[in-house]
Tab-separated table of C-alpha atoms in Angstrom:
chain	number	residue	atom	x	y	z
A	1	MET	CA	126.485	108.374	116.568
A	2	ALA	CA	127.209	109.689	120.033
A	3	GLU	CA	125.527	107.632	122.713
A	4	PHE	CA	124.019	110.471	124.739
A	5	CYS	CA	122.716	112.532	121.824
A	6	VAL	CA	119.761	110.169	121.426
A	7	ALA	CA	118.236	111.048	124.805
A	8	GLU	CA	118.637	114.770	124.171
A	9	LEU	CA	117.021	114.576	120.734
A	10	ALA	CA	114.185	112.446	122.141
A	11	CYS	CA	113.515	114.998	124.880
A	12	ALA	CA	113.533	117.860	122.392
A	13	LEU	CA	110.954	116.022	120.274
A	14	GLY	CA	108.830	115.043	123.250
A	15	LEU	CA	109.575	111.327	122.807
A	16	THR	CA	110.729	108.601	125.151
A	17	ALA	CA	114.345	107.495	124.818
A	18	ARG	CA	113.204	104.247	123.199
A	19	ALA	CA	111.016	106.065	120.672
A	20	GLY	CA	113.941	108.391	119.925
A	21	ARG	CA	116.252	105.445	119.261
A	22	LEU	CA	113.699	103.881	116.918
A	23	LEU	CA	113.248	107.186	115.101
A	24	LEU	CA	116.982	107.642	114.556
A	25	GLY	CA	117.396	103.994	113.602
A	26	ASP	CA	114.732	104.327	110.903
A	27	ALA	CA	116.320	107.558	109.645
A	28	VAL	CA	119.765	105.930	109.382
A	29	GLU	CA	118.320	102.865	107.621
A	30	LEU	CA	116.466	105.030	105.115
A	31	SER	CA	119.238	107.502	104.357
A	32	HIS	CA	122.075	104.956	104.095
A	33	ARG	CA	120.504	101.702	102.858
A	34	LEU	CA	117.180	102.712	101.246
A	35	PRO	CA	118.171	105.791	99.202
A	36	ARG	CA	115.271	105.533	96.737
A	37	VAL	CA	112.601	105.428	99.435
A	38	TRP	CA	114.501	108.168	101.305
A	39	GLU	CA	114.438	110.365	98.204
A	40	ARG	CA	110.662	110.021	97.944
A	41	LEU	CA	110.332	110.899	101.617
A	42	GLN	CA	112.551	113.976	101.201
A	43	ALA	CA	110.544	115.047	98.153
A	44	GLY	CA	107.385	115.079	100.266
A	45	ASP	CA	105.384	112.545	98.271
A	46	LEU	CA	105.692	109.656	100.759
A	47	PRO	CA	104.219	109.705	104.280
A	48	ALA	CA	106.829	109.184	106.964
A	49	TRP	CA	104.986	106.274	108.590
A	50	ARG	CA	105.115	104.340	105.327
A	51	ALA	CA	108.836	104.998	104.851
A	52	ARG	CA	109.505	103.938	108.440
A	53	ARG	CA	107.551	100.708	107.990
A	54	VAL	CA	109.821	99.750	105.076
A	55	ALA	CA	112.945	100.637	107.088
A	56	GLN	CA	111.867	98.551	110.066
A	57	GLN	CA	111.445	95.504	107.825
A	58	THR	CA	114.844	95.771	106.103
A	59	VAL	CA	117.074	96.211	109.181
A	60	PRO	CA	117.886	92.452	109.486
A	61	LEU	CA	118.830	92.181	105.783
A	62	PRO	CA	122.379	92.402	104.416
A	63	PRO	CA	123.174	95.488	102.295
A	64	ASP	CA	122.371	93.718	99.006
A	65	GLY	CA	119.032	92.588	100.413
A	66	ALA	CA	118.112	96.095	101.553
A	67	ALA	CA	119.070	97.449	98.122
A	68	TYR	CA	116.851	94.790	96.490
A	69	VAL	CA	113.854	95.881	98.568
A	70	ASP	CA	114.633	99.562	97.925
A	71	GLN	CA	114.670	98.988	94.167
A	72	HIS	CA	111.419	97.031	94.048
A	73	VAL	CA	109.398	98.998	96.598
A	74	GLU	CA	110.302	102.532	95.485
A	75	ALA	CA	107.487	102.947	92.947
A	76	VAL	CA	104.804	101.468	95.237
A	77	ALA	CA	105.996	102.622	98.666
A	78	HIS	CA	102.967	104.941	98.969
A	79	ARG	CA	100.532	102.028	98.756
A	80	VAL	CA	102.298	98.740	99.549
A	81	GLY	CA	100.561	96.745	102.270
A	82	PRO	CA	102.165	94.801	105.123
A	83	ALA	CA	101.633	91.399	103.488
A	84	GLN	CA	103.191	92.408	100.168
A	85	LEU	CA	106.085	94.138	101.912
A	86	GLY	CA	106.676	91.060	104.047
A	87	ARG	CA	106.818	88.810	100.990
A	88	LEU	CA	109.289	91.149	99.286
A	89	VAL	CA	111.537	91.186	102.371
A	90	ASP	CA	111.357	87.381	102.572
A	91	GLU	CA	112.354	87.156	98.904
A	92	ALA	CA	115.285	89.512	99.466
A	93	ARG	CA	116.389	87.388	102.424
A	94	VAL	CA	116.289	84.164	100.376
A	95	ARG	CA	118.146	85.740	97.456
A	96	HIS	CA	120.814	87.595	99.407
A	97	ASP	CA	121.102	85.802	102.756
A	98	PRO	CA	120.069	82.183	102.088
A	99	GLU	CA	121.591	80.819	105.298
A	100	ALA	CA	119.537	83.184	107.457
A	101	ALA	CA	116.479	82.434	105.317
A	102	GLU	CA	116.888	78.692	105.896
A	103	GLU	CA	117.272	79.212	109.645
A	104	LEU	CA	114.094	81.307	109.660
A	105	ARG	CA	112.239	78.694	107.592
A	106	GLN	CA	113.201	75.933	110.011
A	107	ALA	CA	112.159	78.102	112.958
A	108	ARG	CA	108.794	78.778	111.385
A	109	LEU	CA	108.285	75.079	110.682
A	110	GLY	CA	109.011	74.437	114.337
A	111	ALA	CA	106.240	76.873	115.264
A	112	ARG	CA	103.519	74.916	113.447
A	113	HIS	CA	100.540	73.968	115.573
A	114	LEU	CA	96.838	73.226	115.410
A	115	ASP	CA	94.737	74.048	118.464
A	116	ILE	CA	91.167	72.733	118.677
A	117	GLY	CA	89.483	74.218	121.713
A	118	VAL	CA	87.631	71.124	122.951
A	119	HIS	CA	88.464	72.106	126.541
A	120	ASP	CA	86.873	75.530	126.110
A	121	VAL	CA	83.417	74.719	124.795
A	122	ARG	CA	81.067	77.668	124.435
A	123	ALA	CA	77.518	77.606	125.735
A	124	ASP	CA	76.188	77.159	122.196
A	125	GLY	CA	78.269	74.005	121.712
A	126	THR	CA	80.935	75.482	119.425
A	127	VAL	CA	84.709	75.591	119.837
A	128	ALA	CA	87.471	77.731	118.291
A	129	VAL	CA	90.151	76.295	116.012
A	130	GLU	CA	93.464	78.078	115.376
A	131	GLY	CA	96.743	76.959	113.888
A	132	VAL	CA	99.808	77.488	111.727
A	133	LEU	CA	100.343	74.901	108.960
A	134	ASP	CA	102.864	74.058	106.299
A	135	LEU	CA	101.739	75.590	102.984
A	136	ALA	CA	101.234	72.223	101.279
A	137	ASP	CA	99.144	70.945	104.187
A	138	ALA	CA	97.155	74.193	104.277
A	139	LEU	CA	96.404	74.072	100.544
A	140	ASP	CA	95.316	70.427	100.772
A	141	LEU	CA	93.042	71.265	103.679
A	142	GLU	CA	91.618	74.328	101.903
A	143	HIS	CA	90.882	72.335	98.743
A	144	ALA	CA	89.215	69.568	100.733
A	145	VAL	CA	87.090	71.962	102.783
A	146	ARG	CA	86.063	73.945	99.713
A	147	ARG	CA	85.063	70.843	97.779
A	148	GLU	CA	83.133	69.331	100.667
A	149	ALA	CA	81.313	72.646	101.262
A	150	GLN	CA	80.286	72.660	97.606
A	151	ALA	CA	79.097	69.058	97.898
A	152	LEU	CA	76.942	69.946	100.903
A	153	ALA	CA	75.321	72.738	98.888
A	154	ALA	CA	74.657	70.330	96.012
A	155	LEU	CA	72.941	67.966	98.455
A	156	GLY	CA	70.547	70.743	99.479
A	157	CYS	CA	72.218	72.279	102.519
A	158	MET	CA	70.974	75.884	102.719
A	159	ALA	CA	73.483	77.074	105.346
A	160	PRO	CA	75.771	80.011	104.459
A	161	LEU	CA	79.154	79.155	102.938
A	162	ALA	CA	81.039	79.884	106.175
A	163	VAL	CA	78.817	77.451	108.077
A	164	ARG	CA	79.131	74.794	105.361
A	165	ARG	CA	82.920	75.106	105.550
A	166	SER	CA	82.835	74.420	109.281
A	167	MET	CA	80.565	71.417	108.670
A	168	ALA	CA	82.960	70.206	105.976
A	169	ALA	CA	85.778	69.907	108.508
A	170	GLY	CA	83.739	67.351	110.431
A	171	GLN	CA	82.887	65.448	107.256
A	172	ILE	CA	86.546	65.239	106.346
A	173	ALA	CA	87.517	64.143	109.854
A	174	ARG	CA	84.986	61.306	109.678
A	175	GLY	CA	86.372	60.204	106.334
A	176	ASP	CA	83.162	60.946	104.482
A	177	THR	CA	84.858	62.563	101.491
A	178	PRO	CA	87.464	61.170	99.066
A	179	LEU	CA	90.584	63.298	98.678
A	180	ASP	CA	92.608	63.585	95.472
A	181	LEU	CA	94.583	66.781	96.007
A	182	VAL	CA	97.155	68.373	93.716
A	183	LEU	CA	99.816	70.993	94.450
A	184	THR	CA	101.219	72.626	91.306
A	185	VAL	CA	104.702	74.098	91.752
A	186	HIS	CA	106.827	75.953	89.196
A	187	VAL	CA	110.524	75.420	89.858
A	188	ALA	CA	113.763	75.000	87.917
A	189	ALA	CA	114.959	71.392	87.695
A	190	SER	CA	118.353	72.429	89.059
A	191	ALA	CA	116.701	73.715	92.237
A	192	LEU	CA	115.486	70.232	93.181
A	193	ALA	CA	118.907	68.597	93.103
A	194	ALA	CA	120.451	67.613	96.426
A	195	ASP	CA	123.420	69.905	95.748
A	196	ALA	CA	121.263	72.854	94.615
A	197	ALA	CA	122.662	76.293	95.310
A	198	PRO	CA	121.014	78.137	98.211
A	199	GLY	CA	118.595	80.913	97.409
A	200	GLU	CA	116.578	79.047	94.746
A	201	LEU	CA	112.886	79.989	94.654
A	202	ALA	CA	109.682	78.311	93.469
A	203	ARG	CA	106.122	79.476	92.841
A	204	VAL	CA	102.948	77.642	93.870
A	205	ASP	CA	99.885	78.061	91.672
A	206	GLY	CA	97.197	80.157	93.324
A	207	VAL	CA	99.434	81.431	96.133
A	208	PRO	CA	100.934	84.956	96.297
A	209	GLY	CA	104.676	85.246	96.621
A	210	PHE	CA	107.049	82.282	96.563
A	211	VAL	CA	108.430	79.373	98.549
A	212	SER	CA	112.013	78.187	98.839
A	213	ALA	CA	113.205	75.277	96.716
A	214	ALA	CA	114.276	73.559	99.949
A	215	GLN	CA	110.614	73.461	100.975
A	216	VAL	CA	109.672	71.917	97.608
A	217	ARG	CA	112.375	69.255	98.041
A	218	GLU	CA	110.843	68.350	101.405
A	219	TRP	CA	107.374	68.025	99.859
A	220	CYS	CA	108.707	65.825	97.075
A	221	GLY	CA	110.520	63.644	99.603
A	222	ARG	CA	107.395	62.684	101.534
A	223	PRO	CA	106.622	58.951	101.269
A	224	ASP	CA	103.019	59.610	100.216
A	225	ALA	CA	103.936	62.172	97.539
A	226	ARG	CA	103.516	61.385	93.860
A	227	VAL	CA	105.537	63.733	91.671
A	228	LEU	CA	104.574	64.446	88.073
A	229	VAL	CA	107.117	66.469	86.094
A	230	ARG	CA	105.691	68.457	83.212
A	231	PRO	CA	107.762	70.164	80.502
A	232	VAL	CA	108.203	73.918	80.604
A	233	VAL	CA	105.539	75.850	78.678
A	234	ASP	CA	107.080	78.566	76.518
A	235	ALA	CA	105.138	81.682	77.521
A	236	ASP	CA	106.373	83.458	74.366
A	237	GLN	CA	104.778	80.996	71.947
A	238	HIS	CA	101.797	82.152	69.884
A	239	VAL	CA	98.557	80.236	70.388
A	240	SER	CA	95.439	81.026	68.369
A	241	VAL	CA	91.973	79.479	68.086
A	242	ASP	CA	89.277	80.036	65.467
A	243	ALA	CA	86.528	80.760	67.978
A	244	TYR	CA	85.488	83.373	70.522
A	245	GLU	CA	85.800	80.938	73.441
A	246	VAL	CA	89.283	80.701	74.932
A	247	SER	CA	90.707	77.167	74.784
A	248	ASP	CA	92.158	75.446	77.867
A	249	ARG	CA	95.616	75.637	76.296
A	250	LEU	CA	95.332	79.383	75.693
A	251	ARG	CA	93.931	79.953	79.174
A	252	HIS	CA	96.817	78.011	80.717
A	253	LEU	CA	99.436	79.837	78.640
A	254	THR	CA	98.168	83.335	79.456
A	255	GLY	CA	97.913	82.411	83.137
A	256	LEU	CA	101.542	81.292	83.230
A	257	ARG	CA	102.671	84.404	81.379
A	258	ASP	CA	100.759	87.036	83.372
A	259	VAL	CA	100.317	85.236	86.743
A	260	THR	CA	97.722	87.785	87.973
A	261	CYS	CA	94.964	90.029	86.666
A	262	VAL	CA	96.722	92.537	84.390
A	263	PHE	CA	94.802	95.594	85.650
A	264	PRO	CA	97.119	98.157	87.315
A	265	TRP	CA	98.164	97.075	90.819
A	266	CYS	CA	95.791	94.078	90.919
A	267	THR	CA	97.137	90.871	92.489
A	268	HIS	CA	94.117	88.609	91.862
A	269	HIS	CA	95.533	85.277	90.661
A	270	ALA	CA	95.065	84.495	86.967
A	271	ASP	CA	93.522	81.090	87.703
A	272	ARG	CA	90.481	82.880	89.134
A	273	CYS	CA	90.242	85.491	86.365
A	274	ASP	CA	88.213	85.852	83.189
A	275	ARG	CA	90.047	85.849	79.871
A	276	ASP	CA	89.502	89.164	78.127
A	277	HIS	CA	89.933	90.037	74.459
A	278	VAL	CA	92.068	93.192	74.654
A	279	VAL	CA	90.759	94.234	71.241
A	280	PRO	CA	87.115	93.052	71.236
A	281	GLU	CA	86.137	90.466	68.667
A	282	ALA	CA	83.568	92.920	67.249
A	283	GLU	CA	86.466	95.246	66.418
A	284	GLY	CA	88.513	92.539	64.737
A	285	GLY	CA	90.342	91.199	67.775
A	286	ALA	CA	91.534	87.607	67.528
A	287	THR	CA	91.346	84.879	70.152
A	288	CYS	CA	95.071	84.416	70.502
A	289	SER	CA	97.851	84.773	73.046
A	290	CYS	CA	98.738	88.254	71.768
A	291	ASN	CA	95.180	89.529	72.317
A	292	VAL	CA	93.935	87.616	75.398
A	293	ALA	CA	94.777	88.564	78.970
A	294	PRO	CA	93.463	87.613	82.438
A	295	LEU	CA	91.208	90.164	84.137
A	296	CYS	CA	89.400	89.571	87.411
A	297	ARG	CA	85.639	90.034	87.171
A	298	ARG	CA	85.661	93.503	88.766
A	299	HIS	CA	88.354	94.888	86.460
A	300	HIS	CA	86.827	93.128	83.470
A	301	ARG	CA	83.741	95.224	84.157
A	302	HIS	CA	85.903	98.365	84.487
A	303	LYS	CA	87.268	97.722	81.020
A	304	THR	CA	83.900	96.801	79.473
A	305	HIS	CA	81.680	99.412	81.136
A	306	GLY	CA	83.948	101.857	82.990
A	307	ARG	CA	85.842	103.551	80.130
A	308	TRP	CA	89.204	102.017	81.102
A	309	ARG	CA	91.231	101.112	78.004
A	310	TYR	CA	94.411	99.146	77.476
A	311	ARG	CA	96.576	97.813	74.698
A	312	VAL	CA	99.277	95.190	74.352
A	313	VAL	CA	102.774	96.650	74.064
A	314	ASP	CA	104.337	93.174	73.975
A	315	PRO	CA	102.808	89.873	75.116
A	316	GLY	CA	102.687	90.252	78.905
A	317	THR	CA	103.167	94.052	78.836
A	318	TYR	CA	100.091	96.292	78.873
A	319	LEU	CA	99.541	100.048	78.703
A	320	TRP	CA	96.386	101.172	80.528
A	321	THR	CA	94.591	104.518	80.313
A	322	SER	CA	92.050	105.518	82.972
A	323	PRO	CA	88.863	107.506	82.282
A	324	HIS	CA	90.598	110.703	83.504
A	325	GLY	CA	93.825	110.190	81.606
A	326	TYR	CA	96.144	108.417	84.031
A	327	VAL	CA	98.468	106.036	82.189
A	328	PHE	CA	99.947	102.868	83.725
A	329	LEU	CA	102.393	100.306	82.375
A	330	ARG	CA	101.888	96.801	83.722
A	331	ASP	CA	104.373	93.970	83.075
A	332	HIS	CA	105.974	91.040	84.926
A	333	THR	CA	107.759	93.450	87.291
A	334	GLY	CA	104.518	95.101	88.448
A	335	THR	CA	102.812	98.420	87.670
A	336	ARG	CA	104.351	101.820	86.987
A	337	ASP	CA	102.611	105.174	86.667
A	338	VAL	CA	103.866	106.580	83.354
A	339	THR	CA	101.371	109.424	83.120
A	340	ALA	CA	104.095	112.075	83.045
A	341	THR	CA	105.906	110.432	80.124
A	342	ALA	CA	102.783	109.535	78.151
A	343	GLY	CA	101.933	113.087	77.098
A	344	ALA	CA	99.089	113.647	79.557
A	345	PRO	CA	97.902	117.215	80.287
A	346	ALA	CA	100.374	119.144	82.416
A	347	ALA	CA	97.722	119.928	85.016
A	348	HIS	CA	97.138	116.242	85.615
A	349	PRO	CA	98.402	115.378	89.145
A	350	ALA	CA	100.462	112.286	89.872
A	351	PRO	CA	98.391	109.690	91.796
A	352	ALA	CA	101.079	109.316	94.449
A	353	ALA	CA	100.771	112.974	95.393
A	354	LEU	CA	97.025	113.262	95.825
A	355	ALA	CA	96.844	112.862	99.611
A	356	LEU	CA	100.300	113.428	100.987
A	357	ALA	CA	101.668	115.832	103.568
A	358	ALA	CA	103.241	119.053	102.402
A	359	ALA	CA	106.561	118.194	104.082
A	360	PRO	CA	107.989	114.913	105.378
A	361	ARG	CA	108.204	114.402	109.130
A	362	LEU	CA	109.750	111.242	110.487
A	363	SER	CA	107.586	111.608	113.581
A	364	ALA	CA	104.381	111.407	111.545
A	365	PRO	CA	101.197	110.012	113.152
A	366	GLU	CA	100.646	106.325	113.688
A	367	GLU	CA	99.652	104.171	110.715
A	368	PRO	CA	95.875	104.131	110.329
A	369	SER	CA	94.316	100.841	111.359
A	370	GLY	CA	92.805	98.524	108.777
A	371	ASP	CA	95.062	99.600	105.902
A	372	ARG	CA	94.773	96.880	103.301
A	373	ALA	CA	96.526	98.563	100.363
A	374	SER	CA	98.247	96.177	97.968
A	375	ALA	CA	100.834	96.370	95.226
A	376	ALA	CA	101.729	94.274	92.277
């Protein structure tokens, strides 16, 4: 576009030249490389600040990467949070620009640090600790701190959990606790080969998002690492038990298949979820892989006491109905609002349109602080 038109447009809108450039840059990114998000913005059911946040994240991506984000964020653009959007952009970068992704990974590894403020002691004798760690190191540290905090409670320590965690760090530093830590990673065997193609991804149990296979190869190459290779579990197999209690095998299988709580939009990891009988046992429901799904405790209560209902379409695919008739389809790709196609009353409004502006304006107000919305 013409160089000097930016300043004129910015003045007409009451913006600085820099703000005008950013505004036009976001508009170009949306209209040319994010057509699905742009269409929602033009339709008036997506706030401008949310559309602009997506555009600002996708600018460094190649066209295929931007299209990947556009496809996967379209349905949840009205609610996706910064963390989830960041993970999606990182995934697009690894899939469609692996060289840039590897450069960024190495740069981030170079930024690791751990600062213990022993030279800035507070009057009450405490110091601040802050750092950036490798994921494997962070998970090992988290597991150790959690276990030691639990041990302190078992020994009679009445301090709050946060205080016990801080005490646990000292116990670990003094070598007062044995460590036997495990990192479970799901990755294709081909991704671990030295000549693996770039862009391979892996998933770490209990952690949102993904890591690159290159990172997994580094972990496996550490001299103190012991690697145990387990065979792939077929998530489509049928497992049944003749009891109400869910067996460890069935719990593991449903966790691998569904990954998270299967309530619409929930991202609570399956390892920390209850196992729910979709059709209750009292109504003839079996304890089997086609009738058991992970639900976090809160959403388990919604289903049991809150008049939410769901059914299994296929193993891993669930159709939910809310107390007021909203209908959501949840599968391995996330959650979709299918109220309009499920025969709901015509007067029933779409959830995405409940609190949106009447017309889109790219110069919408700043994003409200503290927004913690999440998406599957």
